[in-house]
Amino acid sequence: MTTKNSRKKESGIDVLLREKGSYPPPKEFSRASRVGSFSELKKIRQGSLLNPEKFWNLAAQELFWFKPWRKTLEWKPPFAKWFVGGKTNACYNALDRHLTGFRRHKAALIWEGENKEKRVLTYLQLHREVCRAANALKNLGIQSGDRVAIYMPMIPEAVIAILACARIGAPHNVVFAGFSASALSERIQDAQAKLVITADGFFRKGLIVKPKDVVDEALKSAPSVQKVLVVNRGIVENTSWIEGRDVDWFEVLSEASENCPAAKLDSEHPLFILYTSGSTGKPKGILHTTGGYLVQAAWTTKYVFDLKDEDLFWCTADIGWVTGHSYVVYGPLLNGATIFMYEGAPMHPAPDRFWDMIERHKISVLYTAPTAIRAFMRLGESWPQKHDLSSLRLLGSVGEPINPEAWQWYHKNIGRGRCPIVDTWWQTETGSIMISPLPGATPSKPGSASLPLPGIDAEVVDREGKPVSLGTGGYLVIRKPWPGMLRTIYGNPARYKEQYFSQVRAPGKKGIPYYFTGDGARKDKDGYFWILGRIDDVLNVSGHRLSTMEIESALVSHPAVAEAAVVGRPDNLTGQAVSAFVTLKEGQNPDESLKREISEYVGRTISPIAKPADLRFTPLLPKTRSGKIMRRLLREIAAGGAVKGDITTLEDLGALEKLQSREED
Ligand code: WT7
């Protein structure tokens, strides 16, 4: 064991370098990167923690502001305002700013369709399209502050739509195009969106998916929507059309002027609402505002990906998730980078589609999810081996802890041992990356997201808010506000306060509330953070966040179901998998076809990602005396592990109920 004294003599880096399984950044990489050594990073971090406002104040100066801010932060816990009094515009910063210099004719976006159709938009061209779209929105009656729902596939128009909204100050509400009509409708209604932007179709695994049909269905119960703007790619015959409501994107854009000044918006003007699952049945509309979000998105993209003008940056996330917002669209464009975007499925037409695109387009930075890596891993090394991946210089991971085995595979087979891997921890709520290595500075330990970034005061604490000792598990909290933090849950500030700022406070009677992430974590002897996963009723399936309650309410809305409980179980591919326990109504026949039907029904009600991986019928659900479902017990059963005693079958749950209820109460 290292004693306090012996550790003092060595710097942290020596310890890390000695340690087996730690990967220092390659020397050539460090030499060419912005922060090229661990000691330099530590200095920046320490300085930033003494005065985070000063740190972020400096970062904010890299953006364009119509009017400078008076005050960096106004913190009235739990409500924060950043860059108070400043005026700026997300779209202006992402596009206009690059038009006066050498980036004017640089590719902003390189896109490939699943059918290998290709499009390239330079900054000038993207700007033109965005201005036209922004004017089209105005012509359709959209004003600053009006919410616009975006239900679109991964096509350039999705980026154009997002930026057009930002340009005129209309908060966008992107809904993942895999969500069902009822999930879409719920989100549109909660945001009271006035307009929906969608497309006739997109390609997925060689088939045509038709989001416009889903929008039509969703709007039957979402009366706030007045217009639907449809990107007609012409891949769907006879797209349904409601005269007076539906508007053709290309038609209105061709008539719209390409001159559209960016609105001068308050730093705290809402930029977007993005729904995510919480621990109740109702999704939360996470609200992000302009100035602070942009500052952190820009900073993290620049430093975590050490982005250079020569890079081709590919974040594989869908624009329907926060990763798509911050690292497909805003972060890279704020840095004047070239983004790569792909429409379709990762394994289509063959399991080497990703590697093929990396080779053909010479992609240099790849940012993807552990679940994707594990899926590739299963198919073997031969698929990436067919390709020249020498253009890659950096790899990223996000969405869930990356298991060391997948890390090694990624490092060896994709990074060919040359590329650092940044394991980035963050959330929809945090807006941008919070805990991550800097690729030229931080030695990596597979499975750990390493250290909080400069300006971020993350800590692992106990219930009383006290940091736990190294090696011990605790609550992952953020102790001080950060610029990209969510500002509220749309329309529900009470839930915002309750959900994020009521569980853990600074020690002492009048301790300020800490932001509680919902994750458990531990720190190792070098202060590295190891994320242990959610400690609430939230599941993480393939990096997608699902609420057990939301799936339960979908299950009980099926006519045959009386009661349902959903838990997560470990899964080798998806990280966690949805495991459902269902009690049927009297007279229902518990057979395989009903199982399938109920599963499909969940897929239709929420999204195919929410479909239970296993569904079991049980005559009883184990409950405590107060009527709470004993989830711990169900989790153990779902995982196939031994339940206390030797009772492992569901049939025994009724008997078990009595046995266990005392201790769970
Ligand atoms: C939850 C947030 C923000 C990106 C996409 C997911 C888990 C995310 C990591 C990581 C371990 C991670 C956490 C977090 N998570 N990244 N690198 N290591 N866990 O966004 O849907 O808001 O989910 O994903 O549990 O709380 P999200």
XYZ file of C-alpha atoms and ligand atoms in Angstrom:
692
model
C 0.000 0.000 0.000
C 1.185 3.489 -0.728
C 1.422 5.691 2.293
C 0.714 9.383 2.227
C 4.409 10.160 2.332
C 5.543 7.799 -0.348
C 2.860 9.171 -2.657
C 4.020 12.696 -2.073
C 7.423 11.928 -3.511
C 5.970 10.690 -6.750
C 3.878 12.850 -8.998
C 0.537 11.378 -10.037
C 1.806 10.674 -13.499
C 4.593 8.432 -12.263
C 2.115 6.348 -10.384
C -0.082 6.090 -13.432
C 2.675 5.230 -15.803
C 3.838 2.491 -13.524
C 0.404 1.106 -13.164
C -0.558 -1.773 -15.366
C -3.454 -1.050 -17.679
C -2.878 2.679 -17.839
C -2.309 4.219 -21.247
C -0.366 7.465 -21.416
C -1.140 9.591 -24.481
C 1.161 8.824 -27.419
C 4.038 11.313 -27.493
C 3.373 12.508 -31.055
C -0.231 13.136 -30.134
C 0.669 15.145 -27.060
C 3.176 17.241 -28.987
C 0.510 18.370 -31.419
C -2.277 18.958 -28.938
C -3.494 22.032 -27.107
C -2.866 20.631 -23.675
C 0.116 18.352 -24.049
C 0.882 17.121 -20.563
C -0.885 15.847 -17.497
C 0.836 18.366 -15.258
C -0.304 21.238 -17.440
C -3.873 19.953 -17.362
C -3.761 19.605 -13.598
C -2.593 23.181 -13.293
C -5.416 24.432 -15.486
C -7.888 22.343 -13.532
C -6.722 23.467 -10.142
C -6.755 27.113 -11.206
C -10.226 26.735 -12.685
C -11.605 25.227 -9.493
C -10.398 28.141 -7.402
C -12.369 30.424 -9.661
C -14.644 28.645 -12.144
C -16.296 31.889 -13.159
C -12.992 33.348 -14.251
C -12.273 30.204 -16.235
C -15.622 30.258 -18.051
C -15.452 33.982 -18.509
C -12.287 33.487 -20.510
C -13.798 30.611 -22.500
C -16.809 32.767 -23.377
C -14.571 35.332 -25.005
C -13.830 32.894 -27.782
C -17.391 33.258 -29.019
C -19.039 36.170 -30.761
C -21.341 38.352 -28.690
C -23.520 41.147 -30.041
C -23.346 42.634 -26.600
C -20.962 41.593 -23.819
C -22.260 40.236 -20.531
C -22.304 42.245 -17.327
C -21.928 39.354 -14.973
C -20.536 35.889 -15.571
C -22.832 34.021 -13.208
C -25.918 34.712 -11.200
C -26.532 31.721 -8.938
C -29.696 31.589 -6.916
C -29.725 27.900 -6.153
C -31.011 25.950 -7.916
C -31.412 28.506 -10.697
C -28.417 29.747 -12.635
C -27.944 32.454 -15.221
C -24.720 32.641 -17.169
C -23.243 35.594 -18.982
C -25.999 37.804 -17.704
C -26.925 40.689 -19.975
C -24.955 39.303 -22.899
C -26.508 38.984 -26.336
C -25.520 36.327 -28.784
C -26.863 33.794 -31.289
C -26.042 30.091 -31.601
C -26.451 30.011 -35.362
C -24.363 33.137 -35.876
C -21.582 31.558 -33.879
C -21.870 28.256 -35.716
C -21.924 29.731 -39.214
C -21.666 33.465 -39.884
C -18.515 33.814 -37.872
C -16.682 31.501 -40.237
C -17.758 33.252 -43.418
C -15.279 36.081 -43.324
C -12.120 33.990 -43.253
C -10.633 30.929 -44.863
C -13.478 28.686 -43.716
C -16.000 30.304 -46.043
C -15.562 27.605 -48.660
C -14.546 24.878 -46.279
C -16.892 21.893 -45.985
C -19.102 22.287 -42.946
C -20.957 19.053 -43.548
C -20.161 15.890 -45.461
C -23.121 13.579 -45.599
C -23.634 10.044 -46.804
C -27.008 8.385 -47.239
C -27.501 4.750 -46.480
C -27.802 4.133 -50.202
C -24.434 5.916 -50.651
C -25.962 9.130 -51.920
C -23.549 11.951 -51.050
C -23.804 15.638 -50.271
C -21.319 18.267 -49.197
C -22.256 21.687 -47.877
C -19.628 24.364 -47.381
C -20.023 26.902 -44.602
C -21.266 29.404 -47.180
C -23.792 26.949 -48.620
C -24.983 25.771 -45.223
C -25.404 29.365 -44.140
C -27.489 30.124 -47.217
C -29.773 27.160 -46.663
C -30.171 27.967 -42.987
C -31.072 31.578 -43.763
C -33.670 30.418 -46.262
C -35.109 27.948 -43.791
C -35.169 30.604 -41.070
C -37.085 32.948 -43.356
C -39.437 30.122 -44.290
C -40.152 29.547 -40.606
C -40.852 33.235 -40.143
C -43.156 33.198 -43.157
C -45.033 30.347 -41.522
C -45.644 32.509 -38.484
C -42.882 31.262 -36.214
C -41.561 33.931 -33.902
C -38.868 34.127 -31.298
C -39.855 31.920 -28.358
C -42.208 29.642 -30.346
C -41.333 25.959 -29.997
C -40.632 23.945 -33.114
C -40.658 20.153 -32.987
C -38.160 18.409 -35.247
C -38.878 14.776 -36.079
C -36.300 14.032 -38.677
C -33.881 11.455 -39.942
C -30.129 11.998 -40.186
C -30.139 14.146 -43.299
C -28.533 17.577 -43.831
C -31.955 19.218 -43.538
C -32.073 18.170 -39.892
C -28.983 20.283 -39.206
C -30.398 23.090 -41.327
C -33.692 22.965 -39.407
C -31.966 23.057 -36.016
C -29.792 26.014 -36.970
C -32.700 27.846 -38.589
C -34.639 27.645 -35.326
C -31.626 28.896 -33.398
C -31.203 31.763 -35.830
C -34.629 33.214 -35.101
C -34.764 32.259 -31.427
C -37.392 29.549 -31.770
C -36.426 26.786 -29.300
C -36.180 23.469 -31.079
C -37.536 20.292 -29.646
C -35.907 17.433 -31.499
C -37.644 14.103 -31.038
C -35.709 10.980 -32.028
C -37.224 9.618 -35.249
C -37.408 6.159 -33.681
C -40.031 7.333 -31.199
C -43.614 6.250 -31.724
C -46.549 8.521 -32.553
C -47.745 8.604 -28.970
C -44.284 9.407 -27.588
C -43.941 12.142 -30.217
C -47.381 13.492 -29.457
C -46.671 13.618 -25.731
C -43.506 15.626 -26.326
C -45.152 17.988 -28.800
C -47.995 18.624 -26.392
C -45.771 19.187 -23.402
C -43.681 21.701 -25.356
C -46.799 23.153 -27.005
C -44.950 23.212 -30.297
C -46.489 25.319 -33.062
C -44.820 23.629 -35.969
C -43.293 20.257 -36.787
C -40.498 19.688 -39.270
C -40.267 16.188 -40.697
C -39.397 14.235 -43.847
C -41.268 11.908 -46.139
C -38.881 9.053 -45.571
C -35.456 7.738 -44.778
C -33.454 4.613 -45.364
C -32.768 2.192 -42.564
C -31.400 -1.295 -43.177
C -32.385 -0.975 -46.795
C -36.009 -0.227 -46.010
C -37.859 3.057 -46.182
C -39.152 4.440 -42.900
C -41.865 7.096 -43.100
C -41.719 9.668 -40.305
C -44.387 11.855 -41.917
C -46.938 9.095 -41.270
C -45.960 9.050 -37.612
C -46.348 12.830 -37.432
C -49.830 12.574 -38.963
C -50.801 10.076 -36.309
C -49.231 12.087 -33.472
C -50.984 15.281 -34.488
C -54.409 13.739 -33.987
C -53.819 14.471 -30.325
C -51.560 17.525 -30.500
C -53.689 20.527 -31.413
C -51.011 23.157 -30.755
C -49.405 22.379 -34.111
C -50.499 24.625 -36.950
C -48.109 23.685 -39.726
C -46.016 20.717 -40.766
C -42.957 21.403 -42.842
C -42.070 18.320 -44.877
C -38.714 17.627 -46.493
C -39.903 15.693 -49.511
C -36.918 13.695 -50.663
C -39.141 11.986 -53.151
C -38.435 8.528 -51.781
C -42.005 7.879 -50.663
C -44.760 7.608 -53.196
C -48.005 9.355 -52.349
C -46.996 10.946 -49.082
C -50.233 11.866 -47.343
C -50.893 15.583 -47.488
C -53.238 17.796 -45.532
C -53.876 20.947 -47.533
C -53.451 24.106 -45.505
C -51.423 22.345 -42.816
C -48.623 20.593 -44.670
C -45.975 22.651 -46.394
C -43.271 21.483 -48.793
C -39.801 22.345 -47.438
C -38.077 22.729 -50.822
C -40.901 24.818 -52.206
C -40.952 27.348 -49.366
C -37.185 27.457 -49.156
C -36.854 28.238 -52.833
C -39.204 31.171 -52.393
C -37.544 32.430 -49.216
C -34.864 35.106 -49.162
C -31.334 34.063 -48.305
C -30.881 37.166 -46.276
C -31.836 36.647 -42.667
C -29.996 38.470 -39.914
C -29.448 36.374 -36.795
C -31.644 37.454 -33.894
C -29.726 39.166 -31.102
C -30.791 36.951 -28.253
C -30.326 37.197 -24.563
C -27.700 34.810 -23.230
C -30.466 33.052 -21.275
C -32.830 32.794 -24.240
C -34.023 29.150 -24.530
C -32.098 27.337 -27.247
C -33.773 23.974 -27.051
C -35.914 21.557 -25.128
C -34.929 17.923 -25.258
C -37.008 15.260 -23.588
C -35.369 12.565 -21.567
C -36.631 9.856 -19.280
C -36.713 10.338 -15.565
C -37.793 8.122 -12.760
C -41.476 8.801 -13.327
C -43.664 7.911 -16.292
C -43.566 11.394 -17.737
C -40.528 12.434 -19.768
C -38.751 15.584 -18.667
C -38.318 18.509 -21.028
C -34.730 19.489 -20.350
C -34.360 23.169 -21.122
C -31.052 24.561 -22.338
C -30.386 28.202 -22.977
C -28.038 29.955 -25.348
C -24.853 31.572 -24.027
C -23.720 29.104 -21.397
C -24.578 26.059 -23.481
C -22.573 27.374 -26.421
C -19.546 28.267 -24.344
C -19.234 24.794 -22.881
C -20.134 22.958 -26.100
C -17.442 24.933 -27.919
C -14.810 24.510 -25.217
C -15.308 20.787 -24.730
C -15.289 20.062 -28.464
C -12.098 22.017 -28.886
C -10.239 20.410 -26.004
C -11.698 16.938 -25.540
C -11.449 16.158 -29.247
C -8.516 18.484 -29.665
C -10.224 19.459 -32.875
C -8.156 20.870 -35.733
C -9.237 22.536 -38.933
C -8.009 19.542 -40.914
C -10.175 17.092 -39.001
C -13.199 15.261 -40.268
C -15.224 14.724 -37.134
C -17.780 11.954 -36.920
C -20.060 11.705 -33.936
C -22.301 8.754 -34.725
C -25.140 9.829 -32.411
C -28.547 10.633 -33.776
C -29.635 14.284 -33.612
C -32.531 13.035 -31.475
C -30.181 12.707 -28.483
C -28.198 15.340 -26.671
C -24.966 13.937 -28.095
C -26.319 14.771 -31.528
C -27.101 18.314 -30.433
C -23.772 19.074 -28.806
C -21.338 17.020 -30.894
C -22.955 16.531 -34.284
C -24.207 20.080 -34.613
C -23.217 22.833 -32.217
C -19.799 21.925 -30.808
C -18.041 21.131 -34.086
C -19.616 23.977 -36.061
C -18.787 26.481 -33.329
C -15.196 25.389 -33.881
C -15.384 25.694 -37.649
C -14.861 21.969 -38.072
C -16.096 19.642 -40.787
C -18.741 17.245 -39.606
C -19.463 13.880 -41.091
C -23.020 12.634 -40.938
C -24.438 9.260 -41.922
C -28.068 8.492 -42.504
C -28.438 4.802 -41.934
C -27.818 1.657 -39.969
C -24.293 0.782 -38.809
C -24.279 -2.726 -40.267
C -25.789 -1.969 -43.638
C -25.214 -3.435 -46.155
C -22.430 -5.253 -44.275
C -20.844 -5.073 -40.832
C -17.958 -2.986 -42.171
C -20.042 0.021 -43.165
C -18.429 2.252 -40.504
C -14.893 1.217 -41.413
C -15.641 1.569 -45.073
C -16.843 5.140 -44.574
C -13.881 6.012 -42.373
C -11.566 4.773 -45.102
C -13.358 6.438 -48.011
C -13.942 9.804 -46.330
C -10.715 9.819 -44.337
C -12.485 10.466 -41.053
C -10.053 11.493 -38.352
C -12.074 11.601 -35.130
C -14.700 8.996 -34.296
C -17.060 9.438 -31.354
C -19.399 6.521 -30.712
C -21.050 4.396 -28.029
C -19.834 1.285 -26.173
C -22.881 -0.668 -27.293
C -21.912 -0.121 -30.930
C -18.352 -1.169 -30.182
C -19.577 -4.345 -28.500
C -21.808 -5.115 -31.468
C -18.822 -4.798 -33.829
C -16.704 -6.813 -31.464
C -19.072 -9.749 -31.707
C -18.675 -9.863 -35.448
C -14.950 -10.238 -35.192
C -11.789 -8.413 -36.136
C -11.923 -9.324 -39.796
C -14.403 -6.549 -40.665
C -12.267 -3.607 -39.557
C -9.145 -5.417 -40.772
C -10.327 -5.113 -44.352
C -9.913 -1.362 -44.161
C -7.246 1.264 -44.020
C -8.119 3.210 -40.891
C -4.941 5.255 -40.822
C -6.859 8.536 -41.128
C -8.135 8.103 -37.570
C -6.227 9.934 -34.887
C -8.645 10.005 -31.967
C -11.516 7.879 -30.677
C -14.294 8.736 -28.261
C -16.869 6.860 -26.236
C -20.090 8.032 -24.628
C -23.360 6.874 -23.159
C -22.410 4.278 -20.583
C -19.326 2.927 -18.927
C -17.127 1.302 -21.529
C -16.141 -2.120 -20.267
C -12.376 -2.674 -20.384
C -12.756 -5.500 -22.894
C -14.569 -3.262 -25.370
C -12.043 -0.486 -24.682
C -9.174 -2.816 -25.573
C -10.906 -3.985 -28.709
C -11.616 -0.421 -29.806
C -8.051 0.602 -29.037
C -6.486 -2.304 -30.886
C -8.766 -2.882 -33.849
C -9.995 0.603 -34.635
C -7.328 2.831 -33.139
C -4.649 0.316 -34.185
C -2.934 1.065 -30.897
C -2.144 4.620 -32.084
C -5.234 6.608 -31.124
C -6.059 7.850 -27.658
C -9.579 7.101 -26.470
C -11.615 9.702 -24.637
C -14.287 8.157 -22.424
C -16.659 11.062 -21.886
C -19.189 11.188 -19.080
C -22.073 13.610 -19.264
C -25.867 13.780 -19.479
C -28.711 15.434 -21.324
C -28.928 17.720 -18.318
C -25.282 18.739 -18.295
C -25.414 19.881 -21.932
C -21.779 19.054 -22.598
C -19.014 16.693 -21.540
C -18.154 16.960 -17.829
C -15.728 14.162 -16.985
C -13.240 13.091 -19.610
C -9.581 12.770 -20.426
C -7.937 15.384 -22.591
C -6.372 13.188 -25.257
C -2.908 14.732 -25.242
C -2.677 15.007 -21.489
C -4.545 12.404 -19.475
C -3.301 8.834 -19.129
C -6.311 6.596 -19.783
C -7.478 3.764 -17.626
C -9.918 1.589 -19.557
C -13.323 1.802 -17.921
C -12.773 5.139 -16.200
C -13.905 8.496 -17.572
C -10.871 9.848 -15.678
C -11.133 13.349 -14.238
C -13.605 16.216 -14.285
C -12.773 18.794 -16.938
C -11.493 22.210 -15.925
C -14.288 24.393 -14.600
C -16.295 21.375 -13.398
C -16.564 20.686 -9.688
C -17.651 17.036 -9.687
C -17.339 14.961 -6.543
C -18.406 11.635 -5.093
C -20.191 12.209 -1.803
C -22.319 10.489 0.798
C -25.896 11.379 1.773
C -24.580 14.216 3.928
C -22.678 15.733 1.056
C -19.271 14.747 2.385
C -16.731 13.372 -0.094
C -16.398 9.648 0.447
C -12.990 8.128 0.918
C -11.132 6.954 -2.163
C -12.275 3.587 -3.381
C -15.709 3.908 -1.782
C -18.905 4.229 -3.777
C -21.115 7.298 -3.420
C -23.327 9.795 -5.201
C -21.900 11.614 -8.161
C -22.713 15.290 -7.712
C -21.688 18.589 -9.274
C -21.112 21.075 -6.505
C -21.025 24.306 -8.448
C -23.072 25.502 -11.408
C -21.543 25.125 -14.877
C -22.444 27.053 -18.027
C -24.080 24.242 -20.005
C -26.303 23.045 -17.183
C -30.013 22.650 -17.732
C -31.919 25.682 -16.524
C -35.151 23.930 -15.616
C -37.561 21.202 -16.633
C -39.782 22.895 -19.140
C -42.980 24.038 -17.479
C -42.091 22.347 -14.201
C -39.546 24.193 -12.049
C -40.768 22.319 -8.964
C -39.848 19.000 -10.504
C -36.482 20.461 -11.534
C -35.743 21.418 -7.967
C -37.018 18.174 -6.546
C -35.285 15.954 -9.066
C -31.846 17.494 -9.170
C -31.317 19.748 -6.188
C -33.076 18.209 -3.231
C -31.224 14.975 -2.573
C -27.731 16.080 -1.620
C -26.500 19.342 -0.138
C -23.208 20.709 1.070
C -22.480 19.514 4.607
C -23.857 21.686 7.376
C -27.238 23.044 8.250
C -27.484 25.643 5.523
C -25.481 23.812 2.898
C -26.226 24.832 -0.669
C -27.863 22.138 -2.764
C -25.628 20.092 -5.042
C -26.699 18.944 -8.471
C -27.390 15.230 -8.169
C -26.638 13.312 -11.343
C -28.552 10.127 -10.524
C -25.310 8.176 -11.003
C -23.235 6.341 -8.479
C -19.458 6.530 -8.748
C -16.230 5.932 -6.931
C -12.854 7.561 -7.137
C -9.673 5.517 -7.164
C -6.430 6.403 -5.462
C -5.477 8.720 -8.317
C -8.756 10.559 -8.110
C -10.041 8.927 -11.300
C -13.818 8.649 -11.472
C -15.375 5.242 -12.123
C -19.045 5.577 -12.975
C -21.070 2.785 -11.430
C -24.324 3.504 -13.265
C -27.711 4.893 -12.349
C -28.969 4.586 -8.845
C -32.525 5.617 -9.637
C -35.213 3.889 -11.665
C -33.599 4.825 -14.917
C -32.256 2.235 -17.326
C -29.486 2.633 -19.822
C -30.110 0.412 -22.813
C -27.570 0.814 -25.609
C -26.748 4.239 -24.242
C -30.403 5.275 -24.418
C -32.090 6.394 -21.294
C -35.357 4.711 -20.430
C -37.579 5.052 -17.433
C -38.861 1.880 -15.801
C -42.055 3.768 -14.931
C -42.618 4.862 -18.501
C -42.379 1.269 -19.707
C -44.594 0.112 -16.857
C -47.297 2.587 -17.779
C -47.086 1.464 -21.397
C -47.478 -2.138 -20.252
C -50.500 -1.491 -18.070
C -52.198 0.440 -20.836
C -52.424 -2.847 -22.746
C -55.941 -4.261 -22.300
C -54.735 -7.679 -21.123
C -52.372 -6.362 -18.438
C -53.353 -5.836 -14.812
C -50.029 -4.900 -13.321
C -46.425 -4.633 -14.398
C -42.957 -4.075 -13.036
C -39.882 -3.300 -15.077
C -36.279 -3.645 -14.013
C -32.943 -3.629 -15.773
C -30.680 -6.611 -16.047
C -27.082 -6.737 -17.240
C -26.679 -7.494 -20.925
C -23.461 -8.181 -22.776
C -24.434 -6.190 -25.818
C -26.755 -3.408 -24.695
C -25.283 -2.807 -21.235
C -28.641 -3.121 -19.612
C -31.727 -4.814 -20.970
C -35.391 -4.261 -20.159
C -36.866 -7.068 -18.120
C -40.620 -6.978 -17.533
C -42.803 -8.829 -15.038
C -46.443 -8.809 -15.969
C -49.588 -9.845 -14.163
C -52.490 -10.481 -16.521
C -56.128 -9.637 -16.023
C -58.543 -12.439 -15.142
C -59.311 -14.730 -18.029
C -56.230 -13.829 -20.114
C -54.210 -16.686 -21.470
C -50.518 -16.359 -20.570
C -49.073 -17.771 -23.775
C -46.162 -16.891 -26.046
C -48.281 -15.036 -28.572
C -49.638 -12.707 -25.901
C -46.083 -12.128 -24.717
C -45.036 -11.118 -28.203
C -48.060 -8.936 -28.637
C -47.475 -7.059 -25.388
C -43.814 -6.570 -26.277
C -44.698 -5.211 -29.703
C -47.254 -2.991 -28.073
C -44.563 -1.381 -25.890
C -42.478 -0.856 -29.019
C -45.375 0.898 -30.674
C -46.273 2.931 -27.598
C -42.799 4.229 -26.782
C -40.141 3.108 -29.217
C -38.630 -0.169 -30.351
C -35.702 0.483 -27.966
C -38.098 0.184 -25.035
C -39.327 -3.297 -25.993
C -38.661 -5.732 -23.158
C -35.825 -8.149 -23.889
C -37.625 -10.574 -21.656
C -41.150 -10.557 -20.425
C -42.458 -12.930 -17.802
C -45.969 -13.555 -16.664
C -46.442 -13.874 -12.965
C -49.614 -14.317 -10.956
C -48.253 -11.939 -8.324
C -45.673 -9.204 -8.023
C -43.589 -9.189 -4.864
C -44.444 -6.155 -2.795
C -43.613 -4.653 0.522
C -46.374 -4.183 3.066
C -46.666 -0.590 1.994
C -47.313 -1.814 -1.526
C -43.953 -0.932 -3.083
C -42.741 -3.374 -5.671
C -39.611 -5.113 -4.487
C -37.384 -4.166 -7.345
C -34.201 -5.467 -5.845
C -35.689 -8.919 -5.806
C -36.930 -8.641 -9.367
C -33.536 -7.391 -10.480
C -31.900 -10.446 -9.032
C -34.376 -12.719 -10.740
C -34.002 -10.846 -14.024
C -30.235 -11.161 -13.839
C -30.622 -14.875 -13.291
C -28.729 -14.625 -10.032
C -29.588 -16.357 -6.829
C -32.236 -14.744 -4.744
C -31.754 -14.992 -1.034
C -32.679 -18.483 -0.058
C -32.937 -20.842 -2.954
C -36.126 -19.510 -4.406
C -35.501 -18.405 -7.945
C -38.666 -19.082 -9.822
C -41.422 -16.606 -10.254
C -44.061 -19.062 -9.244
C -42.691 -18.792 -5.752
C -42.924 -15.068 -5.620
C -46.203 -15.153 -3.783
C -44.616 -17.054 -0.956
C -41.517 -14.957 -1.134
C -43.559 -11.839 -0.727
C -44.335 -12.618 2.850
C -40.805 -13.636 3.597
C -39.095 -10.608 2.215
C -41.538 -7.832 2.887
C -40.265 -7.175 6.383
C -36.719 -6.357 5.365
C -37.646 -4.207 2.383
C -40.112 -2.058 4.278
C -26.396 8.852 -18.426
C -26.864 10.051 -19.196
C -24.671 12.318 -22.623
C -24.466 11.305 -23.526
C -25.506 10.310 -23.828
C -26.379 9.837 -22.733
C -24.592 7.384 -18.540
C -23.100 8.624 -20.151
C -21.147 7.781 -19.700
C -19.789 7.365 -19.569
C -20.440 5.977 -17.808
C -22.098 7.212 -18.825
C -24.724 7.900 -17.124
C -25.463 9.203 -17.304
N -23.306 7.744 -19.146
N -21.807 8.637 -20.504
N -18.818 7.837 -20.372
N -19.484 6.461 -18.602
N -21.736 6.307 -17.880
O -27.139 10.865 -22.229
O -29.396 9.849 -21.995
O -28.746 11.886 -20.690
O -27.792 9.627 -20.148
O -25.655 7.980 -19.273
O -25.483 7.003 -16.380
O -26.165 9.618 -16.166
P -28.341 10.595 -21.276
